[in-house]
Coordinates of N, CA, C and O in Angstrom, one line a residue:
T228 N 1.2 25.3 21.8 CA 2.1 24.6 21.0 C 3.5 24.4 21.7 O 3.7 24.9 22.7
S229 N 4.3 23.7 21.0 CA 5.6 23.3 21.7 C 6.5 24.5 21.9 O 7.2 24.7 22.9
T230 N 6.5 25.5 20.9 CA 7.3 26.6 21.0 C 6.9 27.5 22.2 O 7.7 28.1 22.9
E231 N 5.6 27.6 22.4 CA 5.0 28.4 23.5 C 5.5 27.7 24.8 O 5.9 28.5 25.7
K232 N 5.4 26.4 24.9 CA 5.8 25.7 26.1 C 7.3 26.0 26.4 O 7.6 26.2 27.5
F233 N 8.1 25.8 25.3 CA 9.5 26.0 25.5 C 9.8 27.5 25.9 O 10.7 27.8 26.6
G234 N 9.1 28.4 25.2 CA 9.3 29.8 25.5 C 9.0 30.1 27.0 O 9.7 30.9 27.6
K235 N 8.0 29.5 27.6 CA 7.6 29.7 29.0 C 8.8 29.2 29.9 O 9.2 29.8 30.9
V236 N 9.3 28.1 29.4 CA 10.4 27.5 30.2 C 11.6 28.4 30.1 O 12.3 28.6 31.1
N237 N 11.9 28.9 28.9 CA 13.1 29.8 28.8 C 12.9 31.0 29.5 O 13.8 31.6 30.1
A238 N 11.7 31.6 29.6 CA 11.4 32.8 30.3 C 11.6 32.5 31.8 O 12.1 33.3 32.5
F239 N 11.2 31.3 32.2 CA 11.4 30.9 33.6 C 12.9 30.9 34.0 O 13.3 31.4 35.0
Q240 N 13.7 30.4 33.0 CA 15.1 30.3 33.3 C 15.8 31.7 33.4 O 16.8 31.8 34.0
S241 N 15.2 32.7 32.6 CA 15.9 34.0 32.6 C 15.4 34.9 33.7 O 15.9 36.0 33.7
Q242 N 14.5 34.5 34.5 CA 14.0 35.4 35.6 C 15.0 35.5 36.7 O 15.9 34.7 36.8
S243 N 14.8 36.5 37.5 CA 15.7 36.7 38.6 C 15.5 35.6 39.7 O 14.6 34.9 39.7
P244 N 16.5 35.5 40.5 CA 16.4 34.4 41.5 C 15.2 34.5 42.4 O 14.7 35.6 42.7
Q245 N 14.6 33.3 42.7 CA 13.4 33.2 43.5 C 13.7 32.4 44.7 O 14.7 31.7 44.9
S246 N 12.7 32.2 45.5 CA 12.8 31.4 46.7 C 12.9 29.9 46.2 O 12.3 29.6 45.1
P247 N 13.5 29.0 46.9 CA 13.7 27.6 46.5 C 12.3 27.0 46.3 O 12.2 26.2 45.3
E248 N 11.3 27.3 47.1 CA 10.0 26.7 46.9 C 9.4 27.1 45.6 O 8.8 26.3 44.9
K249 N 9.4 28.4 45.4 CA 8.9 28.9 44.1 C 9.6 28.3 42.9 O 9.0 27.9 41.9
E250 N 10.9 28.3 43.0 CA 11.7 27.7 41.9 C 11.4 26.2 41.7 O 11.2 25.8 40.6
Y251 N 11.2 25.5 42.8 CA 10.9 24.1 42.7 C 9.5 23.9 42.1 O 9.3 23.0 41.2
E252 N 8.6 24.7 42.4 CA 7.2 24.7 41.9 C 7.2 25.0 40.4 O 6.6 24.3 39.6
E253 N 7.9 26.0 40.0 CA 8.0 26.3 38.6 C 8.7 25.2 37.8 O 8.4 24.9 36.6
Q254 N 9.7 24.7 38.4 CA 10.4 23.6 37.7 C 9.5 22.4 37.5 O 9.5 21.7 36.5
G255 N 8.7 22.1 38.5 CA 7.7 21.0 38.4 C 6.7 21.3 37.3 O 6.3 20.4 36.6
E256 N 6.3 22.6 37.2 CA 5.3 22.9 36.1 C 6.0 22.8 34.8 O 5.4 22.3 33.8
A257 N 7.2 23.2 34.7 CA 8.0 23.1 33.4 C 8.1 21.6 33.1 O 7.9 21.2 31.9
F258 N 8.4 20.8 34.1 CA 8.6 19.3 33.9 C 7.3 18.7 33.4 O 7.2 17.9 32.4
D259 N 6.2 19.2 34.0 CA 4.8 18.7 33.6 C 4.5 19.0 32.2 O 4.0 18.2 31.4
R260 N 4.9 20.3 31.8 CA 4.7 20.7 30.4 C 5.5 19.8 29.4 O 5.0 19.4 28.4
Y261 N 6.8 19.6 29.8 CA 7.6 18.7 28.9 C 7.1 17.3 28.9 O 7.1 16.7 27.8
E262 N 6.6 16.8 30.0 CA 6.1 15.5 30.0 C 4.9 15.4 29.2 O 4.7 14.4 28.4
E263 N 4.0 16.4 29.2 CA 2.8 16.4 28.4 C 3.1 16.5 26.9 O 2.6 15.8 26.1
Y264 N 4.1 17.3 26.6 CA 4.6 17.4 25.2 C 5.1 16.1 24.7 O 4.8 15.7 23.6
I265 N 5.9 15.4 25.5 CA 6.5 14.1 25.1 C 5.4 13.1 25.0 O 5.4 12.3 24.0
Q266 N 4.4 13.1 25.9 CA 3.3 12.2 25.7 C 2.5 12.4 24.4 O 2.1 11.5 23.7
N267 N 2.3 13.7 24.1 CA 1.6 14.0 22.9 C 2.4 13.6 21.7 O 1.8 13.0 20.7
L268 N 3.7 13.8 21.7 CA 4.5 13.3 20.6 C 4.5 11.8 20.5 O 4.4 11.3 19.4
T269 N 4.5 11.1 21.6 CA 4.5 9.7 21.6 C 3.2 9.2 21.0 O 3.1 8.2 20.2
L270 N 2.1 9.8 21.4 CA 0.8 9.5 20.8 C 0.7 9.7 19.3 O 0.2 8.9 18.6
Q271 N 1.2 10.9 18.9 CA 1.2 11.2 17.5 C 2.1 10.2 16.7 O 1.7 9.7 15.6
L272 N 3.2 9.8 17.3 CA 4.1 8.8 16.6 C 3.4 7.5 16.5 O 3.5 6.7 15.6
S273 N 2.8 7.1 17.6 CA 2.1 5.8 17.7 C 0.9 5.8 16.6 O 0.8 4.8 15.9
A274 N 0.2 6.9 16.5 CA -0.9 6.9 15.5 C -0.3 6.8 14.1 O -0.8 6.2 13.2
K275 N 0.8 7.6 13.9 CA 1.5 7.5 12.6 C 2.0 6.1 12.2 O 1.8 5.7 11.1
E276 N 2.5 5.4 13.2 CA 3.1 4.1 13.0 C 1.9 3.2 12.7 O 2.0 2.3 11.8
S277 N 0.8 3.3 13.3 CA -0.4 2.5 13.1 C -0.9 2.7 11.7 O -1.2 1.7 11.0
R278 N -1.0 4.0 11.2 CA -1.4 4.2 9.9 C -0.4 3.6 8.9 O -0.8 3.0 7.9
R279 N 0.9 3.7 9.1 CA 1.9 3.1 8.2 C 1.8 1.6 8.2 O 1.9 1.0 7.2
Q280 N 1.5 1.0 9.4 CA 1.4 -0.5 9.4 C 0.2 -0.9 8.6 O 0.2 -1.9 7.8
I281 N -0.9 -0.1 8.7 CA -2.1 -0.4 7.9 C -1.8 -0.3 6.4 O -2.2 -1.1 5.6
Q282 N -1.1 0.8 6.1 CA -0.7 0.9 4.7 C 0.2 -0.2 4.2 O 0.1 -0.7 3.0
R283 N 1.2 -0.6 5.0 CA 2.0 -1.7 4.6 C 1.2 -3.0 4.4 O 1.5 -3.7 3.4
E284 N 0.3 -3.3 5.3 CA -0.5 -4.5 5.2 C -1.4 -4.4 3.9 O -1.5 -5.4 3.2
S285 N -1.9 -3.2 3.6 CA -2.7 -3.0 2.4 C -1.9 -3.3 1.2 O -2.3 -3.9 0.2
L286 N -0.7 -2.7 1.2 CA 0.2 -2.9 0.1 C 0.6 -4.4 -0.1 O 0.6 -4.9 -1.3
M287 N 0.8 -5.0 0.9 CA 1.1 -6.5 0.8 C -0.1 -7.2 0.3 O 0.0 -8.1 -0.6
D288 N -1.3 -6.9 0.7 CA -2.6 -7.5 0.2 C -2.7 -7.2 -1.3 O -3.0 -8.1 -2.1
Y289 N -2.5 -6.0 -1.7 CA -2.6 -5.6 -3.1 C -1.6 -6.4 -3.9 O -1.9 -6.8 -5.0
T290 N -0.3 -6.5 -3.4 CA 0.7 -7.2 -4.1 C 0.3 -8.7 -4.3 O 0.5 -9.2 -5.3
E291 N -0.2 -9.3 -3.2 CA -0.6 -10.7 -3.3 C -1.7 -10.8 -4.3 O -1.7 -11.8 -5.1
E292 N -2.7 -9.9 -4.3 CA -3.8 -10.0 -5.2 C -3.3 -9.8 -6.7 O -3.7 -10.5 -7.6
F293 N -2.4 -8.9 -6.8 CA -1.8 -8.7 -8.2 C -1.1 -10.0 -8.7 O -1.2 -10.4 -9.8
Q294 N -0.3 -10.6 -7.7 CA 0.3 -11.9 -8.1 C -0.7 -13.0 -8.5 O -0.4 -13.7 -9.5
K295 N -1.8 -13.0 -7.8 CA -2.8 -14.0 -8.1 C -3.4 -13.7 -9.5 O -3.6 -14.6 -10.4
I296 N -3.6 -12.4 -9.8 CA -4.2 -12.0 -11.1 C -3.2 -12.4 -12.2 O -3.5 -12.9 -13.3
R297 N -1.9 -12.1 -12.0 CA -0.8 -12.4 -12.9 C -0.8 -13.9 -13.2 O -0.7 -14.3 -14.4
K298 N -0.9 -14.7 -12.2 CA -0.8 -16.2 -12.3 C -2.0 -16.7 -13.1 O -1.9 -17.5 -14.0
K299 N -3.2 -16.0 -12.9 CA -4.4 -16.4 -13.6 C -4.3 -16.0 -15.1 O -4.7 -16.7 -15.9
M300 N -3.7 -14.9 -15.3 CA -3.5 -14.4 -16.7 C -2.5 -15.4 -17.4 O -2.8 -15.7 -18.6
K301 N -1.5 -15.8 -16.8 CA -0.6 -16.8 -17.4 C -1.3 -18.1 -17.8 O -1.1 -18.6 -18.9
A302 N -2.1 -18.5 -16.9 CA -2.9 -19.8 -17.1 C -3.9 -19.5 -18.3 O -4.0 -20.4 -19.1
L303 N -4.5 -18.4 -18.3 CA -5.4 -18.1 -19.4 C -4.7 -17.9 -20.7 O -5.2 -18.3 -21.8
E304 N -3.5 -17.4 -20.7 CA -2.7 -17.3 -21.8 C -2.4 -18.7 -22.4 O -2.5 -18.9 -23.6
G305 N -2.1 -19.6 -21.5 CA -1.8 -21.0 -22.0 C -3.1 -21.6 -22.6 O -3.0 -22.2 -23.7
E306 N -4.2 -21.4 -22.0 CA -5.5 -21.8 -22.6 C -5.8 -21.2 -23.9 O -6.3 -21.9 -24.8
L307 N -5.5 -19.9 -24.0 CA -5.7 -19.2 -25.3 C -4.8 -19.8 -26.4 O -5.3 -19.9 -27.6
L308 N -3.6 -20.1 -26.1 CA -2.7 -20.7 -27.1 C -3.2 -22.1 -27.5 O -3.2 -22.4 -28.7
V309 N -3.7 -22.9 -26.6 CA -4.3 -24.1 -27.0 C -5.5 -23.9 -27.9 O -5.7 -24.6 -28.9
L310 N -6.4 -23.0 -27.5 CA -7.6 -22.7 -28.3 C -7.2 -22.2 -29.7 O -7.8 -22.5 -30.7
D311 N -6.2 -21.4 -29.7 CA -5.7 -20.8 -31.0 C -5.2 -22.0 -31.9 O -5.5 -22.0 -33.1
D312 N -4.5 -22.9 -31.3 CA -4.0 -24.1 -32.1 C -5.2 -24.9 -32.6 O -5.2 -25.4 -33.7
D313 N -6.2 -25.1 -31.7 CA -7.4 -25.8 -32.1 C -8.1 -25.2 -33.2 O -8.6 -25.8 -34.2
I314 N -8.3 -23.8 -33.2 CA -8.9 -23.1 -34.2 C -8.2 -23.2 -35.5 O -8.7 -23.5 -36.6
E315 N -6.8 -23.1 -35.5 CA -6.0 -23.3 -36.6 C -6.2 -24.6 -37.3 O -6.3 -24.8 -38.5
S316 N -6.2 -25.7 -36.4 CA -6.4 -27.0 -36.9 C -7.7 -27.2 -37.6 O -7.8 -27.8 -38.7
L317 N -8.8 -26.6 -37.0 CA -10.1 -26.7 -37.5 C -10.2 -26.0 -38.9 O -10.9 -26.4 -39.8
E318 N -9.5 -24.8 -39.0 CA -9.5 -24.1 -40.2 C -8.9 -24.9 -41.3 O -9.3 -24.9 -42.5
K319 N -7.8 -25.6 -41.0 CA -7.1 -26.4 -42.0 C -8.0 -27.6 -42.4 O -8.1 -27.9 -43.6
K320 N -8.7 -28.2 -41.5 CA -9.7 -29.3 -41.8 C -10.8 -28.7 -42.7 O -11.2 -29.4 -43.7
R321 N -11.3 -27.5 -42.4 CA -12.4 -26.9 -43.1 C -11.9 -26.6 -44.6 O -12.6 -26.9 -45.5
T322 N -10.7 -26.1 -44.7 CA -10.2 -25.8 -46.0 C -10.0 -27.1 -46.8 O -10.4 -27.1 -48.0
R323 N -9.5 -28.2 -46.2 CA -9.4 -29.5 -46.9 C -10.8 -30.0 -47.3 O -11.0 -30.5 -48.4
A324 N -11.7 -29.8 -46.4 CA -13.1 -30.3 -46.7 C -13.7 -29.5 -47.9 O -14.3 -30.1 -48.8
Y325 N -13.5 -28.2 -47.9 CA -14.0 -27.4 -49.0 C -13.3 -27.8 -50.3 O -13.9 -27.9 -51.4
T326 N -12.0 -28.1 -50.2 CA -11.2 -28.5 -51.4 C -11.7 -29.8 -51.9 O -12.0 -30.0 -53.1
I327 N -12.0 -30.7 -51.1 CA -12.5 -32.1 -51.4 C -13.9 -31.9 -52.0 O -14.2 -32.5 -53.1
A328 N -14.7 -31.1 -51.4 CA -16.1 -30.9 -51.9 C -16.1 -30.2 -53.2 O -16.8 -30.6 -54.1
E329 N -15.2 -29.2 -53.5 CA -15.1 -28.5 -54.7 C -14.6 -29.5 -55.8 O -15.2 -29.5 -56.9
N330 N -13.6 -30.2 -55.5 CA -13.0 -31.1 -56.5 C -14.0 -32.3 -56.7 O -14.1 -32.7 -57.9
G331 N -14.7 -32.7 -55.7 CA -15.7 -33.8 -55.9 C -16.8 -33.3 -56.7 O -17.3 -34.0 -57.6
D332 N -17.3 -32.1 -56.5 CA -18.4 -31.5 -57.2 C -18.0 -31.3 -58.7 O -18.8 -31.6 -59.6
S333 N -16.8 -30.8 -59.0 CA -16.4 -30.6 -60.3 C -16.1 -31.9 -61.1 O -16.4 -32.1 -62.2
A334 N -15.7 -32.9 -60.3 CA -15.5 -34.3 -60.9 C -16.9 -34.9 -61.2 O -17.1 -35.5 -62.3
V335 N -17.9 -34.6 -60.4 CA -19.2 -35.2 -60.6 C -19.9 -34.4 -61.8 O -20.5 -35.0 -62.6
D336 N -19.6 -33.1 -61.8 CA -20.2 -32.3 -62.9 C -19.7 -32.6 -64.3 O -20.4 -32.6 -65.3
S337 N -18.4 -33.0 -64.3 CA -17.8 -33.3 -65.6 C -18.2 -34.6 -66.2 O -18.0 -34.9 -67.3
T338 N -18.8 -35.5 -65.4 CA -19.2 -36.8 -65.9 C -20.5 -36.8 -66.4 O -21.4 -36.1 -66.4

């Protein structure tokens, strides 16, 4: 883990003086560990950003689909209002037809 890697580096720094070659070698190892740690972090961040990009694109797709559905619902609402008006008109005509039929029948029966 990163704390272990940093702990080794800190332990390295607190040791007694060594030969320049040994010190250089240990510094190289510490640098390699830091470089590996940074590369791992970079890969993790890259993967996280990829997931977030996919999520953003999915959200945009869902939003677009929702807008299409909303638009379709508004169009259907308009159609329903027209149908409702047509039904109301037909009901009025039917009522008039029944009234005429009843009045016509009673006029025919009384003669």
